[in-house]
Backbone as numpy.savetxt, mean C-alpha at the origin, in Angstrom:
# Nx Ny Nz CAx CAy CAz Cx Cy Cz
-86.31 -5.30 71.72 -85.64 -5.37 73.01 -84.44 -4.44 72.98
-84.34 -3.56 73.90 -83.25 -2.61 73.98 -82.15 -3.15 74.86
-80.94 -2.77 74.46 -79.78 -3.20 75.24 -79.52 -2.21 76.35
-79.03 -2.73 77.47 -78.71 -1.87 78.60 -77.40 -1.11 78.42
-76.58 -1.54 77.45 -75.28 -0.88 77.20 -75.40 0.03 75.99
-74.92 1.24 76.15 -74.95 2.22 75.05 -73.53 2.37 74.50
-73.29 1.75 73.33 -71.95 1.80 72.70 -71.82 3.06 71.87
-70.71 3.79 72.08 -70.43 5.02 71.33 -69.20 4.79 70.46
-69.35 4.97 69.14 -68.23 4.75 68.21 -67.20 5.85 68.36
-65.92 5.48 68.25 -64.81 6.41 68.42 -64.15 6.63 67.06
-63.87 7.90 66.78 -63.21 8.24 65.50 -61.70 8.03 65.66
-61.20 6.93 65.13 -59.78 6.58 65.28 -58.89 7.47 64.41
-59.40 7.93 63.29 -58.59 8.76 62.39 -58.22 10.07 63.05
-59.20 10.74 63.62 -58.91 12.01 64.29 -58.00 11.81 65.49
-58.21 10.71 66.15 -57.36 10.42 67.31 -55.91 10.22 66.89
-55.70 9.55 65.77 -54.32 9.32 65.28 -53.67 10.63 64.85
-54.45 11.48 64.21 -53.89 12.77 63.77 -53.51 13.61 64.98
-54.38 13.61 65.97 -54.08 14.39 67.18 -52.84 13.86 67.87
-52.72 12.54 67.90 -51.57 11.94 68.55 -50.27 12.27 67.80
-50.29 12.26 66.49 -49.10 12.58 65.69 -48.69 14.03 65.88
-49.65 14.92 65.92 -49.32 16.33 66.12 -48.70 16.56 67.50
-49.22 15.86 68.45 -48.67 15.99 69.79 -47.23 15.49 69.84
-46.96 14.40 69.16 -45.58 13.88 69.11 -44.65 14.86 68.41
-45.14 15.48 67.33 -44.32 16.46 66.62 -43.99 17.67 67.49
-45.00 18.14 68.27 -44.75 19.29 69.13 -43.73 18.96 70.20
-43.84 17.79 70.77 -42.87 17.40 71.80 -41.46 17.28 71.21
-41.37 16.71 70.01 -40.05 16.55 69.39 -39.44 17.90 69.05
-40.26 18.83 68.55 -39.76 20.15 68.20 -39.30 20.90 69.44
-40.04 20.72 70.54 -39.66 21.38 71.79 -38.32 20.85 72.29
-38.12 19.56 72.19 -36.85 18.99 72.63 -35.70 19.46 71.75
-35.95 19.60 70.43 -34.90 20.08 69.53 -34.52 21.52 69.84
-35.51 22.35 70.19 -35.20 23.74 70.52 -34.41 23.85 71.81
-34.69 22.96 72.74 -33.93 22.98 73.99 -32.48 22.55 73.76
-32.28 21.60 72.86 -30.93 21.11 72.60 -30.17 21.95 71.58
-30.80 22.88 70.91 -30.16 23.63 69.84 -29.03 24.47 70.38
-27.87 24.36 69.74 -26.68 25.10 70.14 -26.52 26.32 69.25
-25.87 27.36 69.75 -25.66 28.55 68.91 -24.70 28.24 67.76
-24.90 28.93 66.64 -24.09 28.71 65.43 -22.69 29.26 65.67
-21.70 28.45 65.34 -20.32 28.87 65.52 -19.93 29.86 64.45
-19.18 30.85 64.86 -18.68 31.85 63.92 -17.50 31.26 63.16
-17.51 31.48 61.83 -16.42 30.96 61.02 -15.11 31.64 61.38
-14.07 30.83 61.34 -12.75 31.37 61.70 -12.24 32.25 60.58
-11.68 33.38 60.94 -11.13 34.33 59.99 -9.81 34.84 60.51
-8.84 34.88 59.66 -7.52 35.31 60.07 -7.53 36.80 60.39
-6.77 37.17 61.43 -6.68 38.58 61.81 -5.98 39.40 60.74
-5.21 38.75 59.90 -4.47 39.47 58.85 -5.42 40.09 57.84
-6.56 39.39 57.58 -7.52 39.88 56.58 -8.80 40.39 57.24
-8.72 40.81 58.47 -9.93 41.29 59.17 -10.41 42.62 58.61
-9.50 43.45 58.11 -9.87 44.77 57.58 -10.16 44.76 56.09
-10.06 43.60 55.45 -10.27 43.51 54.00 -11.74 43.25 53.74
-12.33 44.09 52.88 -13.74 43.91 52.56 -13.91 42.81 51.51
-15.07 42.24 51.51 -15.38 41.17 50.56 -15.65 41.75 49.18
-15.12 41.10 48.16 -15.36 41.55 46.79 -16.79 41.29 46.35
-17.38 40.26 46.89 -18.79 39.99 46.55 -19.67 41.12 47.05
-19.36 41.63 48.25 -20.12 42.75 48.80 -19.96 43.99 47.93
-18.74 44.21 47.42 -18.51 45.36 46.54 -19.31 45.24 45.25
-19.36 44.02 44.69 -20.13 43.84 43.46 -21.62 44.05 43.69
-22.10 43.64 44.86 -23.53 43.80 45.14 -23.88 45.28 45.32
-23.02 46.03 45.99 -23.29 47.44 46.24 -23.02 48.33 45.04
-22.38 47.79 43.99 -22.07 48.60 42.81 -23.37 48.95 42.09
-23.57 50.23 41.70 -24.81 50.61 41.01 -24.89 49.98 39.62
-26.10 49.67 39.22 -26.32 49.04 37.92 -26.20 50.09 36.83
-25.33 49.84 35.85 -25.12 50.80 34.75 -26.27 50.70 33.77
-26.59 51.85 33.18 -27.68 51.89 32.21 -27.23 51.25 30.90
-28.18 50.84 30.12 -27.89 50.16 28.85 -27.35 51.18 27.85
-26.22 50.88 27.17 -25.68 51.85 26.20 -26.60 52.02 25.01
-26.41 53.16 24.36 -27.27 53.48 23.21 -27.01 52.54 22.04
-25.77 51.99 21.99 -25.46 51.09 20.87 -26.20 49.77 20.97
-26.74 49.48 22.15 -27.46 48.22 22.32 -28.87 48.28 21.79
-29.35 49.48 21.46 -30.71 49.60 20.92 -30.67 49.29 19.43
-30.71 48.03 19.11 -30.62 47.62 17.72 -31.95 47.84 17.01
-31.86 47.93 15.68 -33.07 48.09 14.88 -33.80 46.77 14.76
-35.07 46.87 14.67 -35.86 45.68 14.43 -35.77 45.28 12.96
-36.12 44.05 12.68 -36.05 43.56 11.31 -37.03 44.31 10.43
-36.54 44.77 9.28 -37.35 45.46 8.27 -37.96 46.76 8.81
-37.29 47.39 9.82 -37.85 48.63 10.36 -37.62 49.80 9.41
-36.56 49.74 8.58 -36.28 50.82 7.65 -36.36 50.35 6.20
-37.07 49.29 5.96 -37.17 48.76 4.60 -38.21 49.47 3.77
-39.01 50.33 4.35 -40.03 51.04 3.60 -41.31 50.25 3.51
-42.24 50.75 2.73 -43.53 50.05 2.61 -43.35 48.73 1.88
-44.21 47.77 2.14 -44.10 46.47 1.47 -44.32 46.59 -0.03
-43.55 45.83 -0.78 -43.63 45.86 -2.24 -44.55 44.74 -2.69
-45.44 45.06 -3.57 -46.38 44.08 -4.09 -45.76 43.42 -5.31
-45.61 42.11 -5.25 -45.00 41.36 -6.35 -46.03 41.10 -7.43
-45.56 41.21 -8.67 -46.45 40.94 -9.79 -46.62 39.44 -9.96
-47.80 39.06 -10.34 -48.08 37.64 -10.56 -47.48 37.21 -11.89
-46.91 36.02 -11.91 -46.29 35.49 -13.12 -47.10 34.30 -13.62
-47.13 34.10 -14.92 -47.89 32.95 -15.44 -47.19 31.65 -15.07
-47.99 30.68 -14.71 -47.45 29.38 -14.33 -47.10 28.56 -15.56
-47.91 28.60 -16.58 -47.69 27.81 -17.79 -46.71 28.54 -18.70
-45.59 27.94 -19.07 -44.63 28.63 -19.94 -45.15 28.76 -21.36
-44.60 29.74 -22.04 -44.99 29.99 -23.42 -44.16 29.10 -24.33
-44.79 28.16 -24.98 -44.07 27.19 -25.83 -44.44 27.36 -27.29
-44.95 28.52 -27.66 -45.36 28.72 -29.06 -44.16 28.76 -29.98
-43.00 29.27 -29.45 -41.82 29.39 -30.30 -40.99 28.12 -30.33
-41.34 27.13 -29.49 -40.54 25.92 -29.39 -41.17 24.73 -30.10
-42.35 24.87 -30.57 -43.01 23.73 -31.21 -42.42 23.50 -32.59
-42.15 22.23 -32.90 -41.61 21.86 -34.21 -42.70 21.41 -35.18
-43.88 21.16 -34.66 -44.98 20.71 -35.52 -45.69 21.94 -36.07
-45.87 22.02 -37.36 -46.55 23.20 -37.92 -48.02 23.21 -37.51
-48.59 24.36 -37.44 -50.01 24.42 -37.07 -50.89 23.77 -38.13
-52.13 23.48 -37.72 -53.05 22.77 -38.62 -53.49 23.63 -39.80
-53.35 24.94 -39.66 -53.79 25.82 -40.76 -52.92 25.69 -42.00
-51.65 25.28 -41.80 -50.74 25.14 -42.95 -50.74 23.74 -43.54
-51.59 22.84 -43.05 -51.59 21.46 -43.54 -52.16 21.34 -44.94
-52.84 22.35 -45.44 -53.43 22.26 -46.77 -52.37 22.33 -47.86
-51.24 22.99 -47.58 -50.20 23.17 -48.60 -49.15 22.06 -48.59
-49.31 21.03 -47.75 -48.32 19.96 -47.65 -48.52 18.99 -48.80
-47.39 18.66 -49.48 -47.44 17.69 -50.58 -46.59 16.48 -50.21
-47.07 15.31 -50.42 -46.38 14.07 -50.10 -45.49 13.66 -51.27
-44.22 13.30 -50.97 -43.26 12.88 -51.99 -43.17 11.36 -51.92
-43.45 10.70 -53.02 -43.42 9.24 -53.07 -42.33 8.80 -54.05
-41.65 7.69 -53.71 -40.63 7.11 -54.58 -41.14 5.77 -55.08
-40.87 5.53 -56.33 -41.31 4.27 -56.94 -40.26 3.20 -56.68
-40.26 2.64 -55.46 -39.30 1.60 -55.09 -39.92 0.23 -55.37
-39.07 -0.66 -55.92 -39.49 -2.05 -56.11 -38.97 -2.84 -54.90
-39.79 -2.92 -53.87 -39.35 -3.55 -52.63 -39.07 -5.03 -52.78
-39.74 -5.69 -53.70 -39.49 -7.12 -53.91 -38.09 -7.34 -54.45
-37.69 -6.48 -55.40 -36.35 -6.60 -55.97 -35.28 -6.27 -54.94
-35.54 -5.23 -54.15 -34.56 -4.84 -53.12 -34.39 -5.95 -52.09
-35.48 -6.56 -51.69 -35.39 -7.66 -50.71 -34.64 -8.85 -51.28
-34.81 -9.11 -52.57 -34.09 -10.23 -53.19 -32.59 -9.98 -53.22
-32.18 -8.74 -53.53 -30.74 -8.41 -53.55 -30.14 -8.54 -52.15
-30.87 -8.04 -51.16 -30.36 -8.14 -49.78 -30.28 -9.58 -49.31
-31.20 -10.41 -49.77 -31.17 -11.82 -49.38 -29.97 -12.54 -49.97
-29.56 -12.16 -51.21 -28.39 -12.78 -51.82 -27.10 -12.37 -51.10
-27.04 -11.12 -50.67 -25.82 -10.64 -50.02 -25.70 -11.12 -48.58
-26.80 -11.45 -47.96 -26.75 -11.85 -46.55 -26.08 -13.20 -46.40
-25.28 -13.35 -45.35 -24.59 -14.62 -45.07 -25.35 -15.36 -43.98
-25.58 -16.62 -44.22 -26.31 -17.45 -43.28 -25.34 -18.19 -42.37
-25.61 -18.20 -41.10 -24.80 -18.94 -40.14 -25.32 -20.37 -40.06
-24.78 -21.18 -40.93 -25.24 -22.56 -40.99 -24.46 -23.40 -39.97
-25.06 -24.43 -39.43 -24.34 -25.30 -38.48 -23.27 -26.11 -39.19
-22.24 -26.51 -38.42 -21.15 -27.29 -38.99 -21.65 -28.68 -39.39
-21.15 -29.09 -40.52 -21.53 -30.42 -40.98 -20.72 -31.48 -40.25
-21.12 -32.71 -40.40 -20.41 -33.82 -39.74 -19.00 -33.97 -40.28
-18.81 -33.69 -41.58 -17.47 -33.81 -42.16 -16.52 -32.77 -41.56
-17.03 -31.53 -41.41 -16.19 -30.48 -40.83 -15.85 -30.80 -39.38
-16.80 -31.36 -38.65 -16.53 -31.73 -37.26 -15.48 -32.85 -37.18
-15.57 -33.82 -38.11 -14.58 -34.90 -38.12 -13.19 -34.38 -38.45
-13.12 -33.45 -39.41 -11.81 -32.88 -39.77 -11.20 -32.10 -38.60
-12.03 -31.34 -37.90 -11.52 -30.59 -36.75 -11.04 -31.53 -35.65
-11.77 -32.59 -35.41 -11.36 -33.56 -34.39 -10.07 -34.26 -34.78
-9.90 -34.56 -36.08 -8.68 -35.22 -36.54 -7.47 -34.30 -36.40
-7.66 -33.00 -36.70 -6.55 -32.05 -36.55 -6.11 -31.94 -35.09
-7.06 -31.93 -34.19 -6.71 -31.87 -32.77 -5.95 -33.12 -32.32
-6.38 -34.29 -32.82 -5.67 -35.52 -32.46 -4.25 -35.54 -33.02
-4.08 -35.07 -34.27 -2.73 -35.01 -34.86 -1.83 -34.05 -34.07
-2.42 -32.94 -33.65 -1.64 -31.98 -32.87 -1.17 -32.58 -31.54
-2.06 -33.34 -30.91 -1.68 -33.98 -29.65 -0.65 -35.08 -29.86
-0.77 -35.82 -30.96 0.17 -36.91 -31.21 1.56 -36.39 -31.57
1.62 -35.26 -32.27 2.91 -34.71 -32.68 3.57 -33.86 -31.59
2.85 -33.63 -30.53 3.43 -32.80 -29.46 4.45 -33.62 -28.68
5.59 -33.01 -28.40 6.68 -33.70 -27.72 6.47 -33.56 -26.21
5.92 -34.61 -25.64 5.69 -34.59 -24.20 6.98 -34.91 -23.46
7.14 -34.33 -22.30 8.30 -34.61 -21.45 9.54 -33.83 -21.79
9.51 -32.97 -22.80 10.67 -32.17 -23.16 10.59 -30.80 -22.50
11.76 -30.32 -22.12 11.82 -29.00 -21.50 11.70 -27.95 -22.59
10.84 -26.97 -22.43 10.70 -25.93 -23.46 12.00 -25.16 -23.66
12.10 -24.59 -24.84 13.35 -23.89 -25.21 13.60 -22.68 -24.32
12.53 -21.98 -23.92 12.75 -20.79 -23.09 13.27 -21.16 -21.71
12.87 -22.36 -21.21 13.41 -22.79 -19.93 14.87 -23.22 -20.06
15.22 -23.85 -21.17 16.62 -24.22 -21.39 17.50 -22.97 -21.49
17.00 -21.97 -22.19 17.75 -20.72 -22.29 17.92 -20.07 -20.93
16.85 -20.13 -20.15 16.92 -19.54 -18.82 17.90 -20.30 -17.93
17.99 -21.61 -18.07 18.95 -22.40 -17.30 20.39 -22.02 -17.66
20.64 -21.83 -18.94 21.98 -21.41 -19.36 22.34 -20.05 -18.77
21.37 -19.14 -18.76 21.65 -17.83 -18.17 21.94 -17.95 -16.69
21.18 -18.79 -15.99 21.44 -19.00 -14.56 22.83 -19.59 -14.32
23.22 -20.56 -15.17 24.52 -21.19 -15.01 25.64 -20.17 -15.24
25.46 -19.34 -16.26 26.48 -18.31 -16.55 26.57 -17.30 -15.41
25.43 -16.89 -14.87 25.45 -15.96 -13.74 26.11 -16.58 -12.51
25.86 -17.87 -12.28 26.47 -18.54 -11.14 27.99 -18.64 -11.30
28.44 -18.93 -12.54 29.88 -18.99 -12.79 30.54 -17.63 -12.56
29.87 -16.58 -13.00 30.42 -15.24 -12.78 30.46 -14.90 -11.30
29.42 -15.30 -10.59 29.40 -15.01 -9.16 30.53 -15.74 -8.43
30.75 -17.00 -8.80 31.82 -17.77 -8.17 33.18 -17.18 -8.53
33.31 -16.74 -9.79 34.60 -16.18 -10.21 34.88 -14.86 -9.52
33.85 -14.08 -9.28 34.04 -12.77 -8.64 34.10 -12.86 -7.12
33.76 -14.00 -6.56 33.80 -14.14 -5.11 35.25 -14.31 -4.66
35.72 -13.49 -3.74 37.12 -13.63 -3.30 37.33 -14.94 -2.55
38.49 -15.56 -2.82 38.82 -16.83 -2.18 39.23 -16.58 -0.73
38.62 -17.29 0.22 39.02 -17.06 1.62 40.45 -17.48 1.92
41.00 -18.41 1.11 42.38 -18.84 1.33 43.40 -17.91 0.71
42.97 -16.88 -0.01 43.90 -15.97 -0.67 44.51 -15.03 0.38
45.81 -14.93 0.44 46.44 -14.03 1.41 46.20 -12.58 1.03
46.29 -11.69 1.98 46.07 -10.27 1.66 47.18 -9.72 0.78
46.80 -8.81 -0.10 47.77 -8.21 -1.02 48.05 -9.07 -2.23
47.24 -10.09 -2.49 47.43 -10.97 -3.63 46.15 -11.02 -4.46
46.29 -11.56 -5.65 45.14 -11.79 -6.51 45.28 -13.16 -7.15
44.14 -13.73 -7.50 44.16 -15.06 -8.11 44.45 -14.92 -9.60
45.39 -15.74 -10.07 45.76 -15.71 -11.48 44.67 -16.39 -12.30
44.24 -15.77 -13.39 43.21 -16.41 -14.22 43.67 -17.76 -14.75
42.71 -18.59 -15.08 43.02 -19.97 -15.49 43.80 -20.00 -16.79
43.43 -19.15 -17.72 44.14 -19.17 -19.01 45.60 -18.72 -18.85
45.84 -17.72 -18.01 47.22 -17.29 -17.78 48.02 -18.37 -17.06
47.37 -19.06 -16.13 48.08 -20.13 -15.41 48.50 -21.24 -16.37
47.60 -21.61 -17.28 47.93 -22.68 -18.23 49.04 -22.24 -19.19
48.97 -21.01 -19.66 50.02 -20.52 -20.57 51.38 -20.50 -19.87
51.39 -20.03 -18.62 52.66 -20.00 -17.88 53.19 -21.41 -17.64
52.28 -22.34 -17.35 52.70 -23.73 -17.12 53.30 -24.33 -18.39
52.71 -24.04 -19.54 53.26 -24.55 -20.80 54.65 -23.97 -21.07
54.83 -22.69 -20.78 56.15 -22.07 -20.97 57.19 -22.69 -20.03
56.78 -22.98 -18.81 57.71 -23.59 -17.86 58.09 -25.01 -18.28
57.14 -25.76 -18.81 57.46 -27.11 -19.28 58.42 -27.06 -20.46
58.19 -26.09 -21.34 59.13 -25.94 -22.47 60.52 -25.54 -21.98
60.55 -24.65 -20.96 61.83 -24.24 -20.40 62.54 -25.42 -19.74
61.77 -26.26 -19.04 62.35 -27.44 -18.41 62.97 -28.37 -19.44
62.26 -28.56 -20.52 62.78 -29.43 -21.58 64.06 -28.86 -22.18
64.11 -27.55 -22.34 65.29 -26.90 -22.90 66.48 -27.02 -21.95
66.25 -26.82 -20.65 67.35 -26.91 -19.68 67.89 -28.34 -19.61
67.00 -29.32 -19.62 67.44 -30.71 -19.58 68.27 -31.04 -20.82
67.87 -30.51 -21.96 68.62 -30.75 -23.20 70.01 -30.14 -23.12
70.10 -28.94 -22.56 71.41 -28.30 -22.43 72.31 -29.07 -21.46
71.72 -29.59 -20.39 72.54 -30.37 -19.44 73.06 -31.65 -20.10
72.22 -32.26 -20.91 72.64 -33.49 -21.58 73.74 -33.23 -22.61
73.83 -32.04 -23.14 74.85 -31.73 -24.15 76.21 -31.39 -23.53
76.26 -31.22 -22.23 77.55 -30.89 -21.60 78.50 -32.10 -21.69
79.80 -31.83 -21.87 80.77 -32.94 -21.91 80.93 -33.59 -20.53
81.07 -34.88 -20.53 81.15 -35.61 -19.26 82.61 -35.74 -18.80
83.51 -35.98 -19.69 84.90 -36.26 -19.30 85.66 -35.03 -18.87
85.35 -33.88 -19.39 86.10 -32.67 -19.07 85.52 -32.00 -17.84
86.39 -31.59 -16.92 85.95 -30.90 -15.71 86.63 -29.54 -15.61
86.51 -28.79 -16.65 87.10 -27.46 -16.62 86.22 -26.53 -15.79
86.80 -25.39 -15.47 86.05 -24.42 -14.65 84.83 -23.90 -15.40
84.97 -23.67 -16.68 83.86 -23.15 -17.48 82.73 -24.16 -17.53
83.06 -25.45 -17.69 82.03 -26.49 -17.76 81.34 -26.63 -16.41
82.12 -26.54 -15.32 81.52 -26.64 -13.99 80.55 -25.49 -13.72
80.97 -24.28 -14.07 80.09 -23.12 -13.86 78.82 -23.24 -14.70
78.97 -23.71 -15.92 77.79 -23.86 -16.79 76.85 -24.93 -16.24
77.43 -26.05 -15.73 76.60 -27.11 -15.17 75.85 -26.61 -13.92
76.55 -25.88 -13.06 75.91 -25.36 -11.85 74.77 -24.38 -12.20
75.01 -23.55 -13.21 73.97 -22.60 -13.62 72.75 -23.32 -14.17
72.98 -24.36 -14.99 71.86 -25.11 -15.56 71.10 -25.88 -14.48
71.83 -26.45 -13.52 71.15 -27.17 -12.44 70.31 -26.21 -11.58
70.84 -25.00 -11.37 70.08 -24.00 -10.61 68.80 -23.62 -11.36
68.93 -23.43 -12.69 67.75 -23.12 -13.49 66.76 -24.28 -13.46
67.29 -25.50 -13.50 66.41 -26.67 -13.47 65.62 -26.73 -12.17
66.28 -26.42 -11.05 65.59 -26.43 -9.76 64.50 -25.35 -9.71
64.83 -24.17 -10.20 63.84 -23.08 -10.19 62.64 -23.40 -11.07
62.92 -23.99 -12.24 61.81 -24.32 -13.15 60.93 -25.40 -12.55
61.53 -26.39 -11.91 60.73 -27.45 -11.28 59.86 -26.90 -10.15
60.40 -25.99 -9.35 59.60 -25.37 -8.29 58.45 -24.54 -8.87
58.75 -23.83 -9.95 57.69 -23.03 -10.59 56.61 -23.92 -11.18
57.03 -25.07 -11.75 56.04 -26.00 -12.32 55.14 -26.54 -11.22
55.70 -26.83 -10.05 54.89 -27.30 -8.94 53.85 -26.25 -8.52
54.29 -24.99 -8.52 53.37 -23.91 -8.10 52.25 -23.73 -9.11
52.60 -23.66 -10.41 51.59 -23.40 -11.43 50.79 -24.64 -11.80
51.15 -25.78 -11.24 50.33 -26.98 -11.45 49.16 -27.04 -10.48
49.14 -26.18 -9.50 48.02 -26.14 -8.56 46.78 -25.55 -9.24
45.57 -25.89 -8.73 44.34 -25.34 -9.36 44.19 -23.84 -9.12
44.77 -23.32 -8.03 44.68 -21.89 -7.74 46.08 -21.35 -7.52
46.37 -20.26 -8.21 47.68 -19.61 -8.09 47.43 -18.16 -7.72
48.05 -17.70 -6.65 47.90 -16.33 -6.18 49.17 -15.55 -6.49
48.97 -14.35 -7.02 50.09 -13.50 -7.43 50.02 -12.23 -6.61
51.18 -11.73 -6.17 51.22 -10.50 -5.38 50.83 -9.31 -6.26
50.01 -8.46 -5.69 49.57 -7.26 -6.41 50.62 -6.18 -6.23
51.07 -5.62 -7.35 52.08 -4.56 -7.28 51.40 -3.25 -6.92
51.85 -2.64 -5.85 51.26 -1.38 -5.39 51.92 -0.20 -6.09
């Protein structure tokens, strides 16, 4: 049975290509209609007569290659090739061998010594020292010596080298204290050493005793001028000695340094 309708297939691919080309032509035509002339770049009138250096370089003729640039090729003047002589790979070791050739083995004579090896081994065995293990008695003696050493050791005592070091530290500290200037010492003075202070104090005490003895020997009933002057002089000395004793009885005595 035939159909009354005749369907004709349409090529969609060609139709799409045709349609795209038509769109491109229309777009290109619109772009050409809208295209504006290219603007001329602005150039200052001051440099209008100056030619471009790039143009000068382009118009400059190309210089020929100098003769010095024609270098020689490698080995162009080396002459014909030299043929190297072949060398043996295996070295000649005939002069280095220490073993004589087999041809001379007929003349070799063996030298034998009549050694008594049994006797030699016996002598060496007597001289050899054997490292025998310690016996129980030797171990007990060693243990006893260690115990005696521990029992006789003085535990808790300061070693002698530490005691010596302590004495040195004490002596250094005393020297440092002695050499340190006293902050209470007035300027222009020095501290009198302890031994000098004690010697001076002993002299003052002896002087005090002497002055008191002289005062006691003065006559009481007579009031002559000579006795009065002598009493006044002794009392003045007594006052000075007492003041000096008070000064030198202090732990620190400062003496003015004579310039």
